[in-house]
Amino acid sequence: MNGAQSVVQTLVNCGVEVCFANPGTSEMHFVAALDAVGGMRPVLCLFEGVATGAADGYGRIAGKPAATLLHLGPGLANGLANLHNARRASSPIVNVVGDHATYHLQYDALLTSDIAGFARPVSSWIHQSTSAGSVGSDAARAVQAARSAPGGIATLIMSADVAWNEAAFAAHKLDDIGPARVAADSIESVAALLGNGKKSALLIRGEGLRGTGLEAAGRIQAKTGARLLCDTFAPHGEFGAGRVPVERIPYFAEQIVMFLKDVEQLILVGAKPPVSFFAYPGKPSWGAAEGCVFSYLAQPHEDGARALQDLADALDAPAAPATRTPLVLPELPKGKLNSLGVAQVIAHYTPDNAIYADESATSGLALMIHLARARPYTHLPLAGGSIGQGLPLAVGAALAAPDRKVVCPSGDGGAAYTLQALWTMARENLDVTVVIFANRSYAILNIELQRVGVGTAGTKALSMLDLHNPEISWVQVASGLGVEASRATTAEEFAAQYADAMAQRGPRLIEAMI
Amino acid sequence: MNGAQSVVQTLVNCGVEVCFANPGTSEMHFVAALDAVGGMRPVLCLFEGVATGAADGYGRIAGKPAATLLHLGPGLANGLANLHNARRASSPIVNVVGDHATYHLQYDALLTSDIAGFARPVSSWIHQSTSAGSVGSDAARAVQAARSAPGGIATLIMSADVAWNEAAFAAHKLDDIGPARVAADSIESVAALLGNGKKSALLIRGEGLRGTGLEAAGRIQAKTGARLLCDTFAPHGEFGAGRVPVERIPYFAEQIVMFLKDVEQLILVGAKPPVSFFAYPGKPSWGAAEGCVFSYLAQPHEDGARALQDLADALDAPAAPATRTPLVLPELPKGKLNSLGVAQVIAHYTPDNAIYADESATSGLALMIHLARARPYTHLPLAGGSIGQGLPLAVGAALAAPDRKVVCPSGDGGAAYTLQALWTMARENLDVTVVIFANRSYAILNIELQRVGVGTAGTKALSMLDLHNPEISWVQVASGLGVEASRATTAEEFAAQYADAMAQRGPRLIEAMI
């Protein structure tokens, strides 16, 4: 057994089953170990940002880490933007980054770089293994770090000679760290707060937005009348018909202020105080009203779902939520296609229990409204604001849940960043339907240009927001990357194509001309 | 004048004329300033790795920095891999990275990250501007840092409020730092070495590989018989007919050892001692023979071209080189297309003074052989080993030299990393001919898998090196991104299509089925 085999076997021992890979020479022993050791599914990505974004999507749905396999510092660097998103989503990921042989580093060969330096801004755990004898143990610690509540990014740097030298053993899984249960007196104090007559809201993130956590939140609402809120980009949430309804905080600063103006106390459940996405001249960064009191029911590393149950019990709340979202499917649109029509069709046809890997940006406003009362679904948005995540996220979600339909609504600007994900969808025959909102624009920037106080924009400025010259044919791009694709120019065409995609399995792209 | 206008005006004052941009909300004032201030050409890129790779290509050809405009930490992160390459090429680049307003950072909004941390591994200069009053001066210092010999990457982080607040002035250009002239006694000591009867070679990098530097190297060779060498991936070199011939160090470790085995003393001109690209078990990392003596004629920050002239004069060398490369154009191939045939066609048809943005990898071996005696050309290879640079490099080179044909020979694996560059080629109507070597493989890794000592590779391992499933249609991908494209399956088809491309202006892609 060599060091690479020790690492792969350890990862498998620790429950890591999938590796999103873009390897190079220094990772060849790891690649070879995939055959020597059973139990790991390698998924080739043509660009590292696809690998890291896919690992994020996998982690959010599977609730456990996938590995990535990246080629030295520059390979990691290409994956950093989606690792930034994953960090904000608290997704568990184990990055395995190859490096030059330990004795080769002194020569500063061209690919030498400060790998740990690249990793630091996104990683909760970093280690450079220098011995094949201990690299298995290092890998087990990496998985433990990634699985530590609420989930983190562990980066294991493995030198080439560590991979090829003789190793003695593979390590076993270490105990998970957390999530910690919230102490009873904390529960009691929040229960007391909710009885003080003030207008209250719970801002929930993480496990509290799904399953038993969400049910408990509904019970608390039934007892106390508190509003249930989630962040604009809550990384994972379960919504739609039959679920306890949760209000999503809006995007823009002044909307947040309006939305929260009556909240006198805000109970944070795995969340932080709401702030605006960007600063704007003369507009507030802080979302809550002056005097609003913040309290924590659970910190991100604590068990928010259990805390909600304990709180519901402490409040002697009813056994079930009083309110559940009704199923209201929109009528099918006719005529000219726009983002509203796309939303209506998606909400109308998407089957139960679909996963949305959502990077629809400005075009997604109508989608959120119509999905709110559509069939139950899981929502995975752009968690860290770095665009180019939607398509990779869909790859990972589809691998984690092969029996569920994955829908990826994406702006055309955002989709261009990591379009190589389409190739992996085709290669792995993933059940993903990509909908491109083809407005030929960085539409959000046309809004933001005014909001940040730029007066009249000139031709150069406007050209920086415009994607008409040339117009991307997403049908050609997707076809070229192996994904069946079609273009819809009317509502009827889009409805027919989308219904067809929902009835099929396998990857599909629809370019919606809005 | 606001801070953003101060920065743009300062950049223009300092000779920066082009900005490769992928802006977001925090950069909207910079974008607006492009109209308020004249003299800066913005070039929109759909992915930041295109912007930074293009800035590298521009810098290598123009000999001065372009700016990039990047969106906070994740935008910079997407550009890091090609900044790694640019760092290895000593290319001058000024990155302008937007950040949240200074007062907004405390809220840790989703896009907040350690921007300076991301920048550190690739930057020779980093500064976070905190005042509109001084940001113009900061920009001037950034340009000075980028222009400091031998060229560096300067990263200026500009907070949104610094961009929109009132500024008093734009700054003027600061004096360039270097390159320093090598002292006469250093020249004399190298001259003495070259007279000691040992087998000598000059390893030249930077300005010594072009123009007057290369001519002087030829004079030195004429006088002393010393071999003239360049690195495998010398970032910029002038080769082909009429030029002083330079031997390129081969790629693989054992080839390097063979190539250098008779060299008793190696004179470094802006170069470092040759080492292998990767380490391999049982193979040397160090390229030179045991006992080979190294001496420096010029360090990278010194004026290597002038040092070569001074050395030639000190040696009383003849006024002109004794050897010049003859023009030998290959015959056109027939029948089945392979990488040799592609090389023959390219060497046969490419006009004088073309620029090669070269990421041809394994398929480029034959190309290097045939180009050696083809019409004179400039060669820009993958300087730092991070693949995904060729297409962006071509964008930048074409903008820097609009009157020269740019040829971009690229492996299909490498081209997939930053294929969004095709869109910018179409948008700017750049005179670039992309040739994709479509072997449907990470071919280098099939070689490396054996060389690193992996025994029999299994099916999972081999699948990680194989790009057949699905086969990318580069014709569809390029067409979808606005570039005229065709596929060649025989030598005759390729010759006809390439000849046509050479006779045209504007972007063109040929998928060579090898």
mmCIF file of C-alpha atoms in Angstrom, chain A residues 205-506:
data_model
loop_
_atom_site.group_PDB
_atom_site.id
_atom_site.type_symbol
_atom_site.label_atom_id
_atom_site.label_comp_id
_atom_site.label_asym_id
_atom_site.label_seq_id
_atom_site.Cartn_x
_atom_site.Cartn_y
_atom_site.Cartn_z
ATOM 1 C CA ARG A 205 -30.589 28.587 8.767
ATOM 2 C CA GLY A 206 -29.248 25.079 8.366
ATOM 3 C CA GLU A 207 -31.012 21.988 9.695
ATOM 4 C CA GLY A 208 -33.799 24.139 11.110
ATOM 5 C CA LEU A 209 -35.061 24.716 7.557
ATOM 6 C CA ARG A 210 -35.830 21.079 6.903
ATOM 7 C CA GLY A 211 -37.518 17.992 8.272
ATOM 8 C CA THR A 212 -38.045 17.863 12.012
ATOM 9 C CA GLY A 213 -36.476 21.271 12.541
ATOM 10 C CA LEU A 214 -38.917 22.979 10.221
ATOM 11 C CA GLU A 215 -41.858 21.092 11.743
ATOM 12 C CA ALA A 216 -40.803 22.276 15.190
ATOM 13 C CA ALA A 217 -40.531 25.834 13.913
ATOM 14 C CA GLY A 218 -44.111 25.508 12.704
ATOM 15 C CA ARG A 219 -45.197 24.367 16.155
ATOM 16 C CA ILE A 220 -43.465 27.389 17.734
ATOM 17 C CA GLN A 221 -45.222 29.665 15.292
ATOM 18 C CA ALA A 222 -48.562 28.020 16.093
ATOM 19 C CA LYS A 223 -48.021 28.703 19.785
ATOM 20 C CA THR A 224 -46.427 32.159 19.725
ATOM 21 C CA GLY A 225 -47.308 33.777 16.403
ATOM 22 C CA ALA A 226 -43.623 34.458 15.733
ATOM 23 C CA ARG A 227 -42.694 34.963 12.118
ATOM 24 C CA LEU A 228 -40.452 32.324 10.536
ATOM 25 C CA LEU A 229 -37.750 33.804 8.328
ATOM 26 C CA CYS A 230 -34.823 32.574 6.279
ATOM 27 C CA ASP A 231 -31.891 34.330 4.661
ATOM 28 C CA THR A 232 -32.140 35.489 1.059
ATOM 29 C CA PHE A 233 -29.582 32.833 0.164
ATOM 30 C CA ALA A 234 -30.189 30.215 2.834
ATOM 31 C CA PRO A 235 -27.919 27.430 1.537
ATOM 32 C CA HIS A 236 -30.452 24.626 1.896
ATOM 33 C CA GLY A 237 -34.170 24.779 2.549
ATOM 34 C CA GLU A 238 -37.285 22.682 2.088
ATOM 35 C CA PHE A 239 -40.206 24.611 0.715
ATOM 36 C CA GLY A 240 -43.426 24.189 -1.213
ATOM 37 C CA ALA A 241 -46.779 22.506 -0.665
ATOM 38 C CA GLY A 242 -47.305 20.702 2.621
ATOM 39 C CA ARG A 243 -44.325 22.346 4.286
ATOM 40 C CA VAL A 244 -44.306 24.963 7.023
ATOM 41 C CA PRO A 245 -44.103 28.295 5.180
ATOM 42 C CA VAL A 246 -41.007 30.413 5.753
ATOM 43 C CA GLU A 247 -40.612 34.032 4.636
ATOM 44 C CA ARG A 248 -37.455 34.742 2.673
ATOM 45 C CA ILE A 249 -35.644 38.013 3.455
ATOM 46 C CA PRO A 250 -35.503 40.135 0.271
ATOM 47 C CA TYR A 251 -32.302 41.071 -1.549
ATOM 48 C CA PHE A 252 -32.024 44.853 -1.560
ATOM 49 C CA ALA A 253 -31.078 46.907 1.512
ATOM 50 C CA GLU A 254 -34.210 49.060 1.674
ATOM 51 C CA GLN A 255 -36.445 46.017 1.091
ATOM 52 C CA ILE A 256 -34.820 44.285 4.050
ATOM 53 C CA VAL A 257 -35.524 47.293 6.254
ATOM 54 C CA MET A 258 -39.180 47.332 5.199
ATOM 55 C CA PHE A 259 -39.444 43.595 5.684
ATOM 56 C CA LEU A 260 -38.064 43.720 9.236
ATOM 57 C CA LYS A 261 -39.435 47.092 10.369
ATOM 58 C CA ASP A 262 -41.988 45.648 12.796
ATOM 59 C CA VAL A 263 -39.728 42.981 14.295
ATOM 60 C CA GLU A 264 -38.900 43.900 17.893
ATOM 61 C CA GLN A 265 -36.920 40.802 18.700
ATOM 62 C CA LEU A 266 -35.159 38.462 16.332
ATOM 63 C CA ILE A 267 -34.226 34.960 17.457
ATOM 64 C CA LEU A 268 -31.282 33.580 15.497
ATOM 65 C CA VAL A 269 -31.255 29.851 14.807
ATOM 66 C CA GLY A 270 -27.937 29.057 13.165
ATOM 67 C CA ALA A 271 -28.107 32.424 11.423
ATOM 68 C CA LYS A 272 -26.385 35.796 11.715
ATOM 69 C CA PRO A 273 -28.066 39.223 11.861
ATOM 70 C CA PRO A 274 -29.401 40.158 8.415
ATOM 71 C CA VAL A 275 -27.362 42.702 6.463
ATOM 72 C CA SER A 276 -27.522 43.961 2.914
ATOM 73 C CA PHE A 277 -25.609 42.133 0.210
ATOM 74 C CA PHE A 278 -23.756 45.283 -0.865
ATOM 75 C CA ALA A 279 -23.445 48.775 0.555
ATOM 76 C CA TYR A 280 -25.122 51.633 -1.319
ATOM 77 C CA PRO A 281 -24.533 55.338 -0.748
ATOM 78 C CA GLY A 282 -27.100 56.636 1.719
ATOM 79 C CA LYS A 283 -28.708 53.247 2.327
ATOM 80 C CA PRO A 284 -28.342 51.131 5.462
ATOM 81 C CA SER A 285 -26.141 48.041 5.627
ATOM 82 C CA TRP A 286 -27.902 46.785 8.741
ATOM 83 C CA GLY A 287 -31.324 45.273 8.123
ATOM 84 C CA ALA A 288 -33.107 45.309 11.471
ATOM 85 C CA ALA A 289 -35.017 48.236 12.936
ATOM 86 C CA GLU A 290 -33.325 50.384 15.549
ATOM 87 C CA GLY A 291 -33.849 48.820 18.951
ATOM 88 C CA CYS A 292 -34.542 45.342 17.614
ATOM 89 C CA VAL A 293 -33.142 42.872 20.146
ATOM 90 C CA PHE A 294 -31.178 39.881 18.909
ATOM 91 C CA SER A 295 -30.975 36.577 20.744
ATOM 92 C CA TYR A 296 -29.396 33.295 19.804
ATOM 93 C CA LEU A 297 -31.316 30.074 20.085
ATOM 94 C CA ALA A 298 -28.513 28.167 18.346
ATOM 95 C CA GLN A 299 -25.144 29.093 16.947
ATOM 96 C CA PRO A 300 -24.170 27.612 13.568
ATOM 97 C CA HIS A 301 -22.186 24.767 15.177
ATOM 98 C CA GLU A 302 -25.096 23.840 17.448
ATOM 99 C CA ASP A 303 -28.035 21.559 16.692
ATOM 100 C CA GLY A 304 -30.609 24.045 15.502
ATOM 101 C CA ALA A 305 -33.213 21.442 14.571
ATOM 102 C CA ARG A 306 -33.072 19.876 18.012
ATOM 103 C CA ALA A 307 -33.101 23.294 19.667
ATOM 104 C CA LEU A 308 -36.305 24.140 17.781
ATOM 105 C CA GLN A 309 -37.895 20.898 19.017
ATOM 106 C CA ASP A 310 -36.747 21.563 22.564
ATOM 107 C CA LEU A 311 -38.082 25.104 22.335
ATOM 108 C CA ALA A 312 -41.425 23.923 21.002
ATOM 109 C CA ASP A 313 -41.673 21.459 23.884
ATOM 110 C CA ALA A 314 -40.610 24.088 26.433
ATOM 111 C CA LEU A 315 -43.363 26.338 25.086
ATOM 112 C CA ASP A 316 -45.851 23.492 25.316
ATOM 113 C CA ALA A 317 -46.584 24.128 21.644
ATOM 114 C CA PRO A 318 -49.193 22.067 19.787
ATOM 115 C CA ALA A 319 -47.992 18.788 18.320
ATOM 116 C CA ALA A 320 -48.219 20.027 14.741
ATOM 117 C CA PRO A 321 -47.842 23.296 12.861
ATOM 118 C CA ALA A 322 -51.003 25.338 12.390
ATOM 119 C CA THR A 323 -50.082 26.430 8.889
ATOM 120 C CA ARG A 324 -48.900 24.477 5.889
ATOM 121 C CA THR A 325 -48.306 25.743 2.402
ATOM 122 C CA PRO A 326 -51.184 24.895 0.058
ATOM 123 C CA LEU A 327 -50.511 23.477 -3.386
ATOM 124 C CA VAL A 328 -51.255 26.203 -5.922
ATOM 125 C CA LEU A 329 -49.949 25.520 -9.403
ATOM 126 C CA PRO A 330 -49.966 28.397 -11.870
ATOM 127 C CA GLU A 331 -51.774 28.272 -15.175
ATOM 128 C CA LEU A 332 -49.600 27.799 -18.226
ATOM 129 C CA PRO A 333 -48.647 31.086 -19.924
ATOM 130 C CA LYS A 334 -49.244 31.885 -23.564
ATOM 131 C CA GLY A 335 -47.555 34.012 -26.179
ATOM 132 C CA LYS A 336 -44.395 35.997 -25.596
ATOM 133 C CA LEU A 337 -41.926 34.341 -23.252
ATOM 134 C CA ASN A 338 -40.641 36.234 -20.239
ATOM 135 C CA SER A 339 -39.220 35.323 -16.850
ATOM 136 C CA LEU A 340 -42.722 35.186 -15.367
ATOM 137 C CA GLY A 341 -43.827 32.681 -17.980
ATOM 138 C CA VAL A 342 -40.744 30.556 -17.419
ATOM 139 C CA ALA A 343 -41.512 30.546 -13.694
ATOM 140 C CA GLN A 344 -45.106 29.516 -14.298
ATOM 141 C CA VAL A 345 -44.096 26.609 -16.503
ATOM 142 C CA ILE A 346 -41.403 25.412 -14.089
ATOM 143 C CA ALA A 347 -43.760 25.602 -11.114
ATOM 144 C CA HIS A 348 -46.480 23.889 -13.114
ATOM 145 C CA TYR A 349 -44.548 20.872 -14.342
ATOM 146 C CA THR A 350 -41.721 20.144 -11.914
ATOM 147 C CA PRO A 351 -42.414 16.897 -10.044
ATOM 148 C CA ASP A 352 -42.437 16.315 -6.288
ATOM 149 C CA ASN A 353 -39.222 16.506 -4.368
ATOM 150 C CA ALA A 354 -37.136 18.164 -7.066
ATOM 151 C CA ILE A 355 -33.910 19.951 -6.201
ATOM 152 C CA TYR A 356 -33.325 23.455 -7.544
ATOM 153 C CA ALA A 357 -29.691 24.413 -8.058
ATOM 154 C CA ASP A 358 -30.641 28.025 -8.482
ATOM 155 C CA GLU A 359 -28.603 30.788 -10.071
ATOM 156 C CA SER A 360 -31.467 32.547 -11.741
ATOM 157 C CA ALA A 361 -30.474 35.988 -10.393
ATOM 158 C CA THR A 362 -32.836 38.758 -11.530
ATOM 159 C CA SER A 363 -34.879 36.308 -13.566
ATOM 160 C CA GLY A 364 -35.560 34.264 -10.459
ATOM 161 C CA LEU A 365 -37.806 36.758 -8.665
ATOM 162 C CA ALA A 366 -40.940 35.431 -10.326
ATOM 163 C CA LEU A 367 -39.683 31.885 -9.904
ATOM 164 C CA MET A 368 -39.419 32.249 -6.127
ATOM 165 C CA ILE A 369 -42.978 33.546 -5.969
ATOM 166 C CA HIS A 370 -44.436 30.677 -7.971
ATOM 167 C CA LEU A 371 -42.326 27.960 -6.382
ATOM 168 C CA ALA A 372 -43.452 29.037 -2.916
ATOM 169 C CA ARG A 373 -46.737 27.154 -3.400
ATOM 170 C CA ALA A 374 -45.628 24.587 -5.933
ATOM 171 C CA ARG A 375 -44.905 20.900 -5.250
ATOM 172 C CA PRO A 376 -42.457 20.336 -2.377
ATOM 173 C CA TYR A 377 -38.851 20.959 -3.303
ATOM 174 C CA THR A 378 -35.371 21.560 -1.996
ATOM 175 C CA HIS A 379 -33.743 24.882 -2.774
ATOM 176 C CA LEU A 380 -29.977 25.315 -3.165
ATOM 177 C CA PRO A 381 -29.149 28.905 -4.055
ATOM 178 C CA LEU A 382 -25.901 30.721 -4.684
ATOM 179 C CA ALA A 383 -24.735 30.709 -1.077
ATOM 180 C CA GLY A 384 -21.729 33.002 -1.220
ATOM 181 C CA GLY A 385 -22.575 35.394 -4.013
ATOM 182 C CA SER A 386 -19.849 34.247 -6.394
ATOM 183 C CA ILE A 387 -21.602 33.568 -9.672
ATOM 184 C CA GLY A 388 -20.795 30.457 -11.662
ATOM 185 C CA GLN A 389 -22.090 28.043 -9.081
ATOM 186 C CA GLY A 390 -25.462 26.887 -10.384
ATOM 187 C CA LEU A 391 -24.368 24.350 -12.992
ATOM 188 C CA PRO A 392 -21.693 22.700 -10.797
ATOM 189 C CA LEU A 393 -24.097 22.635 -7.856
ATOM 190 C CA ALA A 394 -26.562 20.741 -10.048
ATOM 191 C CA VAL A 395 -23.881 18.177 -10.904
ATOM 192 C CA GLY A 396 -23.206 17.453 -7.247
ATOM 193 C CA ALA A 397 -26.860 17.419 -6.215
ATOM 194 C CA ALA A 398 -27.734 14.983 -8.985
ATOM 195 C CA LEU A 399 -24.953 12.624 -7.922
ATOM 196 C CA ALA A 400 -26.065 12.796 -4.298
ATOM 197 C CA ALA A 401 -29.726 12.153 -5.151
ATOM 198 C CA PRO A 402 -29.927 10.134 -8.371
ATOM 199 C CA ASP A 403 -33.632 9.442 -7.851
ATOM 200 C CA ARG A 404 -34.626 13.121 -7.733
ATOM 201 C CA LYS A 405 -35.069 15.560 -10.598
ATOM 202 C CA VAL A 406 -32.587 18.423 -10.476
ATOM 203 C CA VAL A 407 -33.574 21.712 -12.073
ATOM 204 C CA CYS A 408 -30.949 24.376 -12.689
ATOM 205 C CA PRO A 409 -32.452 27.760 -13.544
ATOM 206 C CA SER A 410 -29.575 30.036 -14.466
ATOM 207 C CA GLY A 411 -28.965 33.470 -15.850
ATOM 208 C CA ASP A 412 -26.952 33.442 -19.065
ATOM 209 C CA GLY A 413 -24.221 35.599 -17.549
ATOM 210 C CA GLY A 414 -23.754 33.318 -14.558
ATOM 211 C CA ALA A 415 -23.886 30.110 -16.559
ATOM 212 C CA ALA A 416 -20.932 31.194 -18.688
ATOM 213 C CA TYR A 417 -18.470 31.059 -15.781
ATOM 214 C CA THR A 418 -18.512 27.291 -15.334
ATOM 215 C CA LEU A 419 -20.252 26.004 -18.443
ATOM 216 C CA GLN A 420 -17.853 23.032 -18.504
ATOM 217 C CA ALA A 421 -20.228 21.476 -15.951
ATOM 218 C CA LEU A 422 -22.485 20.564 -18.878
ATOM 219 C CA TRP A 423 -19.884 18.074 -20.082
ATOM 220 C CA THR A 424 -19.852 16.279 -16.732
ATOM 221 C CA MET A 425 -23.672 16.178 -16.763
ATOM 222 C CA ALA A 426 -23.474 14.403 -20.105
ATOM 223 C CA ARG A 427 -20.633 12.103 -19.075
ATOM 224 C CA GLU A 428 -22.403 10.946 -15.919
ATOM 225 C CA ASN A 429 -25.870 11.045 -17.532
ATOM 226 C CA LEU A 430 -27.167 13.170 -14.669
ATOM 227 C CA ASP A 431 -30.870 13.889 -14.425
ATOM 228 C CA VAL A 432 -30.513 17.662 -14.632
ATOM 229 C CA THR A 433 -32.644 20.098 -16.588
ATOM 230 C CA VAL A 434 -30.857 23.392 -17.118
ATOM 231 C CA VAL A 435 -32.977 26.417 -17.978
ATOM 232 C CA ILE A 436 -30.980 29.366 -19.287
ATOM 233 C CA PHE A 437 -32.683 32.731 -18.895
ATOM 234 C CA ALA A 438 -31.252 34.253 -22.064
ATOM 235 C CA ASN A 439 -31.636 37.969 -21.534
ATOM 236 C CA ARG A 440 -28.181 38.669 -23.018
ATOM 237 C CA SER A 441 -27.232 40.850 -20.114
ATOM 238 C CA TYR A 442 -25.692 41.056 -16.689
ATOM 239 C CA ALA A 443 -29.176 42.268 -15.790
ATOM 240 C CA ILE A 444 -28.476 42.765 -12.115
ATOM 241 C CA LEU A 445 -25.735 45.254 -12.967
ATOM 242 C CA ASN A 446 -28.117 47.377 -14.999
ATOM 243 C CA ILE A 447 -30.101 47.735 -11.785
ATOM 244 C CA GLU A 448 -27.061 48.181 -9.562
ATOM 245 C CA LEU A 449 -25.487 50.800 -11.807
ATOM 246 C CA GLN A 450 -28.264 53.179 -10.824
ATOM 247 C CA ARG A 451 -28.510 52.038 -7.230
ATOM 248 C CA VAL A 452 -24.869 52.774 -6.422
ATOM 249 C CA GLY A 453 -25.346 56.348 -7.562
ATOM 250 C CA VAL A 454 -23.814 56.368 -11.007
ATOM 251 C CA GLY A 455 -25.606 59.055 -12.956
ATOM 252 C CA THR A 456 -25.946 58.664 -16.684
ATOM 253 C CA ALA A 457 -24.016 55.647 -17.889
ATOM 254 C CA GLY A 458 -22.055 56.045 -21.092
ATOM 255 C CA THR A 459 -21.597 53.630 -23.945
ATOM 256 C CA LYS A 460 -18.473 51.971 -22.570
ATOM 257 C CA ALA A 461 -20.122 51.372 -19.217
ATOM 258 C CA LEU A 462 -23.279 49.952 -20.751
ATOM 259 C CA SER A 463 -21.225 47.698 -23.017
ATOM 260 C CA MET A 464 -19.702 46.092 -19.921
ATOM 261 C CA LEU A 465 -23.167 44.882 -18.866
ATOM 262 C CA ASP A 466 -24.353 43.752 -22.262
ATOM 263 C CA LEU A 467 -23.974 40.244 -23.679
ATOM 264 C CA HIS A 468 -25.506 40.791 -27.120
ATOM 265 C CA ASN A 469 -22.252 41.056 -29.018
ATOM 266 C CA PRO A 470 -22.004 38.198 -29.824
ATOM 267 C CA GLU A 471 -25.115 36.399 -28.635
ATOM 268 C CA ILE A 472 -24.210 33.067 -27.109
ATOM 269 C CA SER A 473 -26.117 30.169 -28.601
ATOM 270 C CA TRP A 474 -26.607 28.007 -25.546
ATOM 271 C CA VAL A 475 -28.079 25.321 -27.768
ATOM 272 C CA GLN A 476 -24.825 25.059 -29.697
ATOM 273 C CA VAL A 477 -22.633 25.297 -26.616
ATOM 274 C CA ALA A 478 -24.582 22.602 -24.768
ATOM 275 C CA SER A 479 -24.741 20.348 -27.815
ATOM 276 C CA GLY A 480 -21.014 20.787 -28.271
ATOM 277 C CA LEU A 481 -20.510 19.636 -24.697
ATOM 278 C CA GLY A 482 -22.766 16.624 -25.155
ATOM 279 C CA VAL A 483 -26.043 17.831 -23.632
ATOM 280 C CA GLU A 484 -29.328 17.678 -25.578
ATOM 281 C CA ALA A 485 -30.508 21.241 -25.976
ATOM 282 C CA SER A 486 -33.313 23.285 -27.447
ATOM 283 C CA ARG A 487 -34.371 26.908 -27.677
ATOM 284 C CA ALA A 488 -37.786 28.253 -26.694
ATOM 285 C CA THR A 489 -38.937 31.599 -28.016
ATOM 286 C CA THR A 490 -42.594 31.469 -26.959
ATOM 287 C CA ALA A 491 -44.336 30.402 -23.774
ATOM 288 C CA GLU A 492 -45.890 27.466 -25.586
ATOM 289 C CA GLU A 493 -42.534 26.261 -26.887
ATOM 290 C CA PHE A 494 -40.996 26.537 -23.468
ATOM 291 C CA ALA A 495 -43.891 24.671 -21.847
ATOM 292 C CA ALA A 496 -43.656 21.842 -24.357
ATOM 293 C CA GLN A 497 -39.895 21.529 -24.021
ATOM 294 C CA TYR A 498 -39.942 21.728 -20.239
ATOM 295 C CA ALA A 499 -42.752 19.180 -19.916
ATOM 296 C CA ASP A 500 -40.743 16.903 -22.156
ATOM 297 C CA ALA A 501 -37.634 17.362 -20.008
ATOM 298 C CA MET A 502 -39.582 16.540 -16.857
ATOM 299 C CA ALA A 503 -40.840 13.335 -18.470
ATOM 300 C CA GLN A 504 -37.301 12.297 -19.489
ATOM 301 C CA ARG A 505 -34.311 11.279 -17.482
ATOM 302 C CA GLY A 506 -30.846 12.596 -18.229
#
